[in-house]
PDB file of C-alpha atoms in Angstrom:
ATOM      1  CA  MET A   1     -19.367 151.915 217.535  1.00  0.00           C
ATOM      2  CA  ILE A   2     -22.273 152.068 220.036  1.00  0.00           C
ATOM      3  CA  PHE A   3     -25.268 154.373 219.528  1.00  0.00           C
ATOM      4  CA  ILE A   4     -27.513 155.467 222.397  1.00  0.00           C
ATOM      5  CA  SER A   5     -30.741 157.425 222.385  1.00  0.00           C
ATOM      6  CA  GLN A   6     -31.160 160.863 223.907  1.00  0.00           C
ATOM      7  CA  SER A   7     -33.113 159.502 226.899  1.00  0.00           C
ATOM      8  CA  GLU A   8     -30.476 156.822 227.584  1.00  0.00           C
ATOM      9  CA  PHE A   9     -27.750 159.425 227.336  1.00  0.00           C
ATOM     10  CA  GLU A  10     -29.500 161.752 229.810  1.00  0.00           C
ATOM     11  CA  GLU A  11     -30.124 158.864 232.234  1.00  0.00           C
ATOM     12  CA  LEU A  12     -26.498 157.774 232.064  1.00  0.00           C
ATOM     13  CA  LYS A  13     -25.304 161.316 232.640  1.00  0.00           C
ATOM     14  CA  LYS A  14     -27.643 161.765 235.635  1.00  0.00           C
ATOM     15  CA  GLN A  15     -26.538 158.470 237.158  1.00  0.00           C
ATOM     16  CA  LEU A  16     -22.892 159.355 236.755  1.00  0.00           C
ATOM     17  CA  LEU A  17     -23.330 162.722 238.435  1.00  0.00           C
ATOM     18  CA  ASP A  18     -25.345 161.138 241.281  1.00  0.00           C
ATOM     19  CA  ASP A  19     -22.622 158.561 241.846  1.00  0.00           C
ATOM     20  CA  PHE A  20     -20.078 161.332 242.168  1.00  0.00           C
ATOM     21  CA  ALA A  21     -22.306 163.022 244.728  1.00  0.00           C
ATOM     22  CA  ASP A  22     -22.704 159.802 246.795  1.00  0.00           C
ATOM     23  CA  LEU A  23     -18.987 159.108 246.793  1.00  0.00           C
ATOM     24  CA  SER A  24     -18.081 162.620 247.872  1.00  0.00           C
ATOM     25  CA  GLU A  25     -18.457 161.727 251.575  1.00  0.00           C
ATOM     26  CA  GLU A  26     -15.713 159.075 251.374  1.00  0.00           C
ATOM     27  CA  PHE A  27     -12.851 161.236 250.057  1.00  0.00           C
ATOM     28  CA  ASP A  28     -10.607 163.972 251.414  1.00  0.00           C
ATOM     29  CA  ASP A  29     -10.861 167.609 250.312  1.00  0.00           C
ATOM     30  CA  GLU A  30      -8.255 167.324 247.564  1.00  0.00           C
ATOM     31  CA  THR A  31      -9.955 164.332 245.961  1.00  0.00           C
ATOM     32  CA  LEU A  32     -13.357 165.991 246.318  1.00  0.00           C
ATOM     33  CA  GLN A  33     -12.073 169.038 244.458  1.00  0.00           C
ATOM     34  CA  LYS A  34     -10.862 166.843 241.614  1.00  0.00           C
ATOM     35  CA  ILE A  35     -14.263 165.169 241.459  1.00  0.00           C
ATOM     36  CA  ARG A  36     -16.026 168.543 241.403  1.00  0.00           C
ATOM     37  CA  ASP A  37     -13.753 169.735 238.584  1.00  0.00           C
ATOM     38  CA  LEU A  38     -14.504 166.586 236.605  1.00  0.00           C
ATOM     39  CA  LYS A  39     -18.228 167.037 237.231  1.00  0.00           C
ATOM     40  CA  ASP A  40     -18.068 170.637 236.016  1.00  0.00           C
ATOM     41  CA  ASP A  41     -16.245 169.536 232.879  1.00  0.00           C
ATOM     42  CA  ILE A  42     -18.929 166.954 232.170  1.00  0.00           C
ATOM     43  CA  LYS A  43     -21.714 169.496 232.665  1.00  0.00           C
ATOM     44  CA  GLU A  44     -20.004 172.098 230.491  1.00  0.00           C
ATOM     45  CA  LYS A  45     -19.310 169.633 227.700  1.00  0.00           C
ATOM     46  CA  TYR A  46     -22.568 167.703 227.581  1.00  0.00           C
ATOM     47  CA  SER A  47     -25.335 169.563 229.431  1.00  0.00           C
ATOM     48  CA  ASP A  48     -26.553 171.674 226.515  1.00  0.00           C
ATOM     49  CA  THR A  49     -25.664 169.273 223.730  1.00  0.00           C
ATOM     50  CA  PRO A  50     -28.240 166.663 222.722  1.00  0.00           C
ATOM     51  CA  ALA A  51     -26.745 163.237 222.210  1.00  0.00           C
ATOM     52  CA  GLU A  52     -28.197 163.049 218.721  1.00  0.00           C
ATOM     53  CA  GLU A  53     -26.075 166.017 217.666  1.00  0.00           C
ATOM     54  CA  LYS A  54     -22.961 163.993 218.435  1.00  0.00           C
ATOM     55  CA  PHE A  55     -23.884 161.604 215.638  1.00  0.00           C
ATOM     56  CA  ASP A  56     -25.284 164.063 213.082  1.00  0.00           C
ATOM     57  CA  ASP A  57     -22.135 163.845 210.994  1.00  0.00           C
ATOM     58  CA  LEU A  58     -22.548 160.078 210.745  1.00  0.00           C
ATOM     59  CA  LYS A  59     -26.155 160.376 209.573  1.00  0.00           C
ATOM     60  CA  MET A  60     -25.347 162.976 206.867  1.00  0.00           C
ATOM     61  CA  SER A  61     -24.506 162.019 203.297  1.00  0.00           C
ATOM     62  CA  TYR A  62     -20.945 162.299 202.042  1.00  0.00           C
ATOM     63  CA  TYR A  63     -21.825 165.432 200.026  1.00  0.00           C
ATOM     64  CA  ASP A  64     -23.425 167.112 203.060  1.00  0.00           C
ATOM     65  CA  ARG A  65     -20.437 166.281 205.250  1.00  0.00           C
ATOM     66  CA  PHE A  66     -18.076 167.558 202.556  1.00  0.00           C
ATOM     67  CA  MET A  67     -19.942 170.863 202.179  1.00  0.00           C
ATOM     68  CA  ASN A  68     -20.219 171.217 205.957  1.00  0.00           C
ATOM     69  CA  SER A  69     -16.446 170.853 206.299  1.00  0.00           C
ATOM     70  CA  PHE A  70     -15.770 173.002 203.225  1.00  0.00           C
ATOM     71  CA  GLU A  71     -17.851 175.933 204.496  1.00  0.00           C
ATOM     72  CA  ARG A  72     -16.722 175.695 208.119  1.00  0.00           C
ATOM     73  CA  ASN A  73     -14.964 178.777 209.462  1.00  0.00           C
ATOM     74  CA  ILE A  74     -11.183 178.575 209.399  1.00  0.00           C
ATOM     75  CA  ASP A  75      -8.728 179.796 212.005  1.00  0.00           C
ATOM     76  CA  VAL A  76      -7.252 182.636 209.950  1.00  0.00           C
ATOM     77  CA  ASP A  77      -6.971 186.168 211.282  1.00  0.00           C
ATOM     78  CA  PRO A  78      -9.158 188.373 209.013  1.00  0.00           C
ATOM     79  CA  GLY A  79      -6.663 191.167 209.636  1.00  0.00           C
ATOM     80  CA  ARG A  80      -4.074 189.309 207.533  1.00  0.00           C
ATOM     81  CA  LEU A  81      -6.471 189.132 204.576  1.00  0.00           C
ATOM     82  CA  LEU A  82      -7.325 192.823 204.912  1.00  0.00           C
ATOM     83  CA  GLY A  83      -3.604 193.633 205.162  1.00  0.00           C
ATOM     84  CA  LEU A  84      -2.948 191.677 201.959  1.00  0.00           C
ATOM     85  CA  THR A  85      -5.807 193.551 200.290  1.00  0.00           C
ATOM     86  CA  ASP A  86      -4.435 196.963 201.222  1.00  0.00           C
ATOM     87  CA  GLY A  87      -0.969 195.903 200.045  1.00  0.00           C
ATOM     88  CA  ILE A  88      -2.256 194.813 196.624  1.00  0.00           C
ATOM     89  CA  PHE A  89      -4.306 197.986 196.202  1.00  0.00           C
ATOM     90  CA  GLY A  90      -1.220 200.069 197.013  1.00  0.00           C
ATOM     91  CA  MET A  91       0.920 198.071 194.575  1.00  0.00           C
ATOM     92  CA  VAL A  92      -1.673 198.381 191.784  1.00  0.00           C
ATOM     93  CA  MET A  93      -1.925 202.159 192.247  1.00  0.00           C
ATOM     94  CA  THR A  94       1.861 202.416 192.034  1.00  0.00           C
ATOM     95  CA  LEU A  95       2.089 200.251 188.925  1.00  0.00           C
ATOM     96  CA  LEU A  96      -0.491 202.436 187.187  1.00  0.00           C
ATOM     97  CA  VAL A  97       1.841 205.425 187.457  1.00  0.00           C
ATOM     98  CA  PHE A  98       4.820 203.362 186.271  1.00  0.00           C
ATOM     99  CA  GLY A  99       2.799 202.647 183.118  1.00  0.00           C
ATOM    100  CA  VAL A 100       3.483 206.208 181.958  1.00  0.00           C
ATOM    101  CA  ALA A 101       6.871 205.610 180.346  1.00  0.00           C
ATOM    102  CA  LEU A 102       9.539 208.153 179.514  1.00  0.00           C
ATOM    103  CA  PRO A 103      10.624 208.502 175.848  1.00  0.00           C
ATOM    104  CA  GLU A 104      13.157 205.992 174.542  1.00  0.00           C
ATOM    105  CA  ILE A 105      15.148 208.714 172.778  1.00  0.00           C
ATOM    106  CA  GLU A 106      16.726 211.800 174.270  1.00  0.00           C
ATOM    107  CA  LEU A 107      14.694 215.018 173.978  1.00  0.00           C
ATOM    108  CA  LEU A 108      16.976 217.784 172.724  1.00  0.00           C
ATOM    109  CA  THR A 109      14.622 220.739 172.343  1.00  0.00           C
ATOM    110  CA  SER A 110      11.601 222.171 174.100  1.00  0.00           C
ATOM    111  CA  GLY A 111       9.603 221.365 170.991  1.00  0.00           C
ATOM    112  CA  ASP A 112      10.513 217.702 171.372  1.00  0.00           C
ATOM    113  CA  PHE A 113       9.436 217.836 175.006  1.00  0.00           C
ATOM    114  CA  VAL A 114       6.091 219.436 174.143  1.00  0.00           C
ATOM    115  CA  ALA A 115       5.532 216.836 171.442  1.00  0.00           C
ATOM    116  CA  PHE A 116       6.336 214.070 173.918  1.00  0.00           C
ATOM    117  CA  ILE A 117       3.911 215.431 176.529  1.00  0.00           C
ATOM    118  CA  TYR A 118       1.226 215.721 173.857  1.00  0.00           C
ATOM    119  CA  SER A 119       1.833 212.127 172.745  1.00  0.00           C
ATOM    120  CA  ILE A 120       1.443 210.676 176.227  1.00  0.00           C
ATOM    121  CA  THR A 121      -1.618 212.763 177.149  1.00  0.00           C
ATOM    122  CA  PRO A 122      -4.049 209.899 176.307  1.00  0.00           C
ATOM    123  CA  THR A 123      -1.957 207.505 178.416  1.00  0.00           C
ATOM    124  CA  ILE A 124      -1.980 209.924 181.355  1.00  0.00           C
ATOM    125  CA  GLY A 125      -5.725 210.325 180.964  1.00  0.00           C
ATOM    126  CA  ILE A 126      -6.491 206.589 181.032  1.00  0.00           C
ATOM    127  CA  THR A 127      -4.042 206.168 183.927  1.00  0.00           C
ATOM    128  CA  LEU A 128      -5.959 208.768 185.948  1.00  0.00           C
ATOM    129  CA  VAL A 129      -9.229 207.027 185.059  1.00  0.00           C
ATOM    130  CA  SER A 130      -7.907 203.660 186.253  1.00  0.00           C
ATOM    131  CA  PHE A 131      -6.429 205.238 189.386  1.00  0.00           C
ATOM    132  CA  ILE A 132      -9.824 206.722 190.268  1.00  0.00           C
ATOM    133  CA  LEU A 133     -11.529 203.367 189.661  1.00  0.00           C
ATOM    134  CA  VAL A 134      -9.032 201.448 191.818  1.00  0.00           C
ATOM    135  CA  SER A 135      -9.347 204.084 194.529  1.00  0.00           C
ATOM    136  CA  SER A 136     -13.143 203.744 194.402  1.00  0.00           C
ATOM    137  CA  PHE A 137     -12.914 199.966 194.746  1.00  0.00           C
ATOM    138  CA  TRP A 138     -10.633 200.409 197.757  1.00  0.00           C
ATOM    139  CA  VAL A 139     -13.128 202.805 199.360  1.00  0.00           C
ATOM    140  CA  TYR A 140     -15.971 200.319 198.761  1.00  0.00           C
ATOM    141  CA  HIS A 141     -13.924 197.490 200.249  1.00  0.00           C
ATOM    142  CA  HIS A 142     -12.888 199.549 203.257  1.00  0.00           C
ATOM    143  CA  GLU A 143     -16.476 200.683 203.892  1.00  0.00           C
ATOM    144  CA  PHE A 144     -18.452 197.502 203.279  1.00  0.00           C
ATOM    145  CA  MET A 145     -16.039 194.591 203.819  1.00  0.00           C
ATOM    146  CA  LYS A 146     -15.287 194.742 207.550  1.00  0.00           C
ATOM    147  CA  ILE A 147     -15.048 191.025 208.267  1.00  0.00           C
ATOM    148  CA  THR A 148     -14.619 189.269 211.620  1.00  0.00           C
ATOM    149  CA  SER A 149     -14.317 185.664 210.354  1.00  0.00           C
ATOM    150  CA  LEU A 150     -14.060 183.737 207.092  1.00  0.00           C
ATOM    151  CA  ASN A 151     -14.040 180.314 205.471  1.00  0.00           C
ATOM    152  CA  ILE A 152     -12.402 178.709 202.436  1.00  0.00           C
ATOM    153  CA  PRO A 153     -15.020 179.740 199.804  1.00  0.00           C
ATOM    154  CA  PHE A 154     -14.969 183.369 200.960  1.00  0.00           C
ATOM    155  CA  LEU A 155     -11.169 183.355 201.082  1.00  0.00           C
ATOM    156  CA  TRP A 156     -10.913 182.245 197.450  1.00  0.00           C
ATOM    157  CA  MET A 157     -13.616 184.663 196.305  1.00  0.00           C
ATOM    158  CA  HIS A 158     -11.544 187.395 197.903  1.00  0.00           C
ATOM    159  CA  ILE A 159      -8.373 186.192 196.182  1.00  0.00           C
ATOM    160  CA  PHE A 160     -10.054 186.156 192.757  1.00  0.00           C
ATOM    161  CA  TYR A 161     -11.347 189.666 193.477  1.00  0.00           C
ATOM    162  CA  LEU A 162      -7.776 190.783 194.199  1.00  0.00           C
ATOM    163  CA  ALA A 163      -6.662 189.093 190.960  1.00  0.00           C
ATOM    164  CA  CYS A 164      -9.131 191.274 189.036  1.00  0.00           C
ATOM    165  CA  ILE A 165      -7.779 194.356 190.793  1.00  0.00           C
ATOM    166  CA  SER A 166      -4.211 193.305 189.928  1.00  0.00           C
ATOM    167  CA  PHE A 167      -5.072 193.071 186.209  1.00  0.00           C
ATOM    168  CA  ILE A 168      -6.226 196.697 185.992  1.00  0.00           C
ATOM    169  CA  PRO A 169      -2.706 198.048 185.202  1.00  0.00           C
ATOM    170  CA  PHE A 170      -2.494 195.582 182.298  1.00  0.00           C
ATOM    171  CA  SER A 171      -5.965 196.542 181.036  1.00  0.00           C
ATOM    172  CA  THR A 172      -4.991 200.181 181.304  1.00  0.00           C
ATOM    173  CA  SER A 173      -1.824 199.619 179.246  1.00  0.00           C
ATOM    174  CA  VAL A 174      -3.789 197.755 176.573  1.00  0.00           C
ATOM    175  CA  ILE A 175      -6.313 200.537 176.108  1.00  0.00           C
ATOM    176  CA  GLY A 176      -3.542 203.165 176.315  1.00  0.00           C
ATOM    177  CA  TYR A 177      -1.583 201.644 173.410  1.00  0.00           C
ATOM    178  CA  TYR A 178      -4.436 200.161 171.336  1.00  0.00           C
ATOM    179  CA  SER A 179      -7.413 202.425 171.981  1.00  0.00           C
ATOM    180  CA  GLN A 180      -8.236 202.349 168.262  1.00  0.00           C
ATOM    181  CA  PHE A 181      -9.379 198.737 168.644  1.00  0.00           C
ATOM    182  CA  PHE A 182     -12.800 197.967 170.110  1.00  0.00           C
ATOM    183  CA  LEU A 183     -11.480 194.848 171.877  1.00  0.00           C
ATOM    184  CA  ALA A 184      -8.961 196.994 173.757  1.00  0.00           C
ATOM    185  CA  ASN A 185     -11.859 198.908 175.283  1.00  0.00           C
ATOM    186  CA  VAL A 186     -13.672 195.649 175.998  1.00  0.00           C
ATOM    187  CA  VAL A 187     -10.670 194.283 177.935  1.00  0.00           C
ATOM    188  CA  LEU A 188     -10.843 197.124 180.464  1.00  0.00           C
ATOM    189  CA  GLY A 189     -14.648 196.944 180.572  1.00  0.00           C
ATOM    190  CA  ILE A 190     -14.636 193.206 181.317  1.00  0.00           C
ATOM    191  CA  ASN A 191     -11.953 193.726 183.956  1.00  0.00           C
ATOM    192  CA  ILE A 192     -14.129 196.310 185.724  1.00  0.00           C
ATOM    193  CA  LEU A 193     -17.310 194.235 185.397  1.00  0.00           C
ATOM    194  CA  LEU A 194     -15.635 191.123 186.844  1.00  0.00           C
ATOM    195  CA  THR A 195     -14.274 193.175 189.737  1.00  0.00           C
ATOM    196  CA  ILE A 196     -17.750 194.526 190.532  1.00  0.00           C
ATOM    197  CA  ILE A 197     -19.432 191.104 190.203  1.00  0.00           C
ATOM    198  CA  LEU A 198     -16.895 189.420 192.497  1.00  0.00           C
ATOM    199  CA  PHE A 199     -17.257 192.187 195.061  1.00  0.00           C
ATOM    200  CA  MET A 200     -21.038 191.798 195.069  1.00  0.00           C
ATOM    201  CA  LEU A 201     -20.686 188.012 195.439  1.00  0.00           C
ATOM    202  CA  MET A 202     -18.259 188.493 198.328  1.00  0.00           C
ATOM    203  CA  PHE A 203     -20.520 190.971 200.055  1.00  0.00           C
ATOM    204  CA  SER A 204     -23.615 188.788 199.612  1.00  0.00           C
ATOM    205  CA  TYR A 205     -21.813 185.657 200.851  1.00  0.00           C
ATOM    206  CA  ALA A 206     -20.223 187.436 203.816  1.00  0.00           C
ATOM    207  CA  SER A 207     -23.511 189.026 204.912  1.00  0.00           C
ATOM    208  CA  ASN A 208     -25.407 185.722 204.612  1.00  0.00           C
ATOM    209  CA  ARG A 209     -22.749 183.788 206.569  1.00  0.00           C
ATOM    210  CA  GLY A 210     -22.421 186.431 209.293  1.00  0.00           C
ATOM    211  CA  PHE A 211     -18.806 187.286 208.488  1.00  0.00           C
ATOM    212  CA  LEU A 212     -19.366 191.044 208.577  1.00  0.00           C
ATOM    213  CA  GLU A 213     -18.737 193.109 211.678  1.00  0.00           C
ATOM    214  CA  LYS A 214     -22.225 194.588 211.361  1.00  0.00           C
ATOM    215  CA  THR A 215     -25.072 192.761 209.629  1.00  0.00           C
ATOM    216  CA  PRO A 216     -26.424 195.094 206.912  1.00  0.00           C
ATOM    217  CA  SER A 217     -30.130 195.855 206.810  1.00  0.00           C
ATOM    218  CA  LYS A 218     -32.291 195.322 203.722  1.00  0.00           C
ATOM    219  CA  ASN A 219     -32.087 199.036 202.914  1.00  0.00           C
ATOM    220  CA  GLU A 220     -28.299 198.969 203.184  1.00  0.00           C
ATOM    221  CA  LYS A 221     -28.084 195.939 200.893  1.00  0.00           C
ATOM    222  CA  ARG A 222     -30.382 197.595 198.368  1.00  0.00           C
ATOM    223  CA  TYR A 223     -28.284 200.768 198.466  1.00  0.00           C
ATOM    224  CA  ILE A 224     -25.038 198.829 197.933  1.00  0.00           C
ATOM    225  CA  TYR A 225     -26.337 196.608 195.136  1.00  0.00           C
ATOM    226  CA  THR A 226     -28.024 199.501 193.341  1.00  0.00           C
ATOM    227  CA  THR A 227     -24.812 201.545 193.468  1.00  0.00           C
ATOM    228  CA  PHE A 228     -22.825 198.741 191.856  1.00  0.00           C
ATOM    229  CA  PHE A 229     -25.495 198.086 189.233  1.00  0.00           C
ATOM    230  CA  ILE A 230     -25.297 201.779 188.270  1.00  0.00           C
ATOM    231  CA  ILE A 231     -21.503 201.491 187.897  1.00  0.00           C
ATOM    232  CA  MET A 232     -21.935 198.328 185.812  1.00  0.00           C
ATOM    233  CA  GLY A 233     -24.383 200.181 183.549  1.00  0.00           C
ATOM    234  CA  LEU A 234     -21.939 203.083 183.260  1.00  0.00           C
ATOM    235  CA  THR A 235     -19.198 200.630 182.244  1.00  0.00           C
ATOM    236  CA  VAL A 236     -21.319 199.227 179.414  1.00  0.00           C
ATOM    237  CA  ILE A 237     -22.255 202.730 178.205  1.00  0.00           C
ATOM    238  CA  VAL A 238     -18.635 203.891 178.279  1.00  0.00           C
ATOM    239  CA  ASN A 239     -17.480 200.887 176.237  1.00  0.00           C
ATOM    240  CA  LEU A 240     -20.107 201.482 173.575  1.00  0.00           C
ATOM    241  CA  LEU A 241     -19.666 205.245 173.314  1.00  0.00           C
ATOM    242  CA  ASP A 242     -15.882 205.212 173.623  1.00  0.00           C
ATOM    243  CA  PHE A 243     -15.472 203.173 170.446  1.00  0.00           C
ATOM    244  CA  ASN A 244     -18.504 204.185 168.378  1.00  0.00           C
ATOM    245  CA  VAL A 245     -18.578 207.927 169.119  1.00  0.00           C
ATOM    246  CA  SER A 246     -15.408 209.295 170.737  1.00  0.00           C
ATOM    247  CA  SER A 247     -12.528 207.924 172.789  1.00  0.00           C
ATOM    248  CA  ASN A 248     -13.056 210.790 175.221  1.00  0.00           C
ATOM    249  CA  PHE A 249     -16.132 209.056 176.631  1.00  0.00           C
ATOM    250  CA  ILE A 250     -13.835 206.919 178.749  1.00  0.00           C
ATOM    251  CA  TYR A 251     -13.528 209.924 181.046  1.00  0.00           C
ATOM    252  CA  LEU A 252     -17.121 209.280 182.092  1.00  0.00           C
ATOM    253  CA  TYR A 253     -15.531 206.931 184.629  1.00  0.00           C
ATOM    254  CA  PHE A 254     -14.695 210.054 186.615  1.00  0.00           C
ATOM    255  CA  LEU A 255     -18.402 210.030 187.503  1.00  0.00           C
ATOM    256  CA  VAL A 256     -17.917 206.898 189.655  1.00  0.00           C
ATOM    257  CA  PRO A 257     -16.791 208.745 192.822  1.00  0.00           C
ATOM    258  CA  VAL A 258     -19.423 211.426 192.160  1.00  0.00           C
ATOM    259  CA  ILE A 259     -22.189 208.827 191.880  1.00  0.00           C
ATOM    260  CA  SER A 260     -20.960 207.004 194.986  1.00  0.00           C
ATOM    261  CA  THR A 261     -20.733 210.184 197.039  1.00  0.00           C
ATOM    262  CA  LEU A 262     -24.174 211.448 196.031  1.00  0.00           C
ATOM    263  CA  ARG A 263     -25.779 208.074 196.708  1.00  0.00           C
ATOM    264  CA  ASP A 264     -24.033 207.834 200.086  1.00  0.00           C
ATOM    265  CA  ILE A 265     -25.282 211.289 201.089  1.00  0.00           C
ATOM    266  CA  ASN A 266     -28.798 210.459 199.908  1.00  0.00           C
ATOM    267  CA  PHE A 267     -28.808 207.149 201.804  1.00  0.00           C
ATOM    268  CA  LYS A 268     -27.644 208.785 205.035  1.00  0.00           C
ATOM    269  CA  MET A 269     -30.229 211.539 204.723  1.00  0.00           C
ATOM    270  CA  SER A 270     -33.063 209.064 204.099  1.00  0.00           C
ATOM    271  CA  SER A 271     -32.070 206.778 206.960  1.00  0.00           C
TER     272      SER A 271
END
C-alpha cells in the first residue's frame, strides 16, 4: 500500500485534470463528453476530501475503528422501528385487559355475581393504573422520540425499552394476585423505573447523536428530564406507602398524566 501526502495528492490531482484539458482538443465531441464526465466525477469525489482523511481508519487503533463502525448509522428505516413500537404498545394495552379473568365456576345468582365483581375490584384497579402508565409512556415516546436515523446502540436501547414495556402486564398480574407481599409491589416499581431510565438514556443518546427530527434546546431537555425524575420519585413513594400504609396508595399513579399535563402547559407558557 502506497501513502502520499496531502500536497502530493493535490499536485497529482491538478496534473491529471490539466492533462485532460490539454487532450480535449484531440478528441471528438463524444469522447470529450466522456472526459468531462470523468473529470466531474473526480472533482466530486476528491475535491473536498483531504487525502489524509482517506487513511484515518488505518491510523486509528483497533478499539477506535471498532467503536467507529459500531456507532455508524445503519440503513434502517426509522419508520419500521416506530411501527414496531406502536404495535408493542397496542399489544401490551390489550394484554392488560385480558389479565382481568372471568370466574372459573359458573355464577348462579346475582349475589354470586356481586361477590365476583367485588373480588376482582383490586385487579381492575391495578389494571387501570398500568393502562394509564403504559398510555403515558406511549405519549412520551410519540412526543419526544421523533427519530430520523439510528445506529446499532440506539436500536438495542430501544429494544430493551420495549422489553420493559412488554413486562408491565406480568408485573401487573403479580401485584394483582400477591399485593400482600412487599416484593410484589417492588416488581412493578422496578419495571416502571427501568422503563423510565431506558427512555431517558434513549432520549439523551438520540439528542447527542443528532437522531431526533428537531434538536431539543437546553430548556426542553431540562423540562423532559425533570418530568421523568418526578415520576421516578412518585414511583418510590408509591412503593413505600402502598406496602407500609395502605394498598390504595398505588392509585397515586393516576397523578402521572396530571403531572405531565401541568408541566407541559407550564413549559409552553414559559417558553
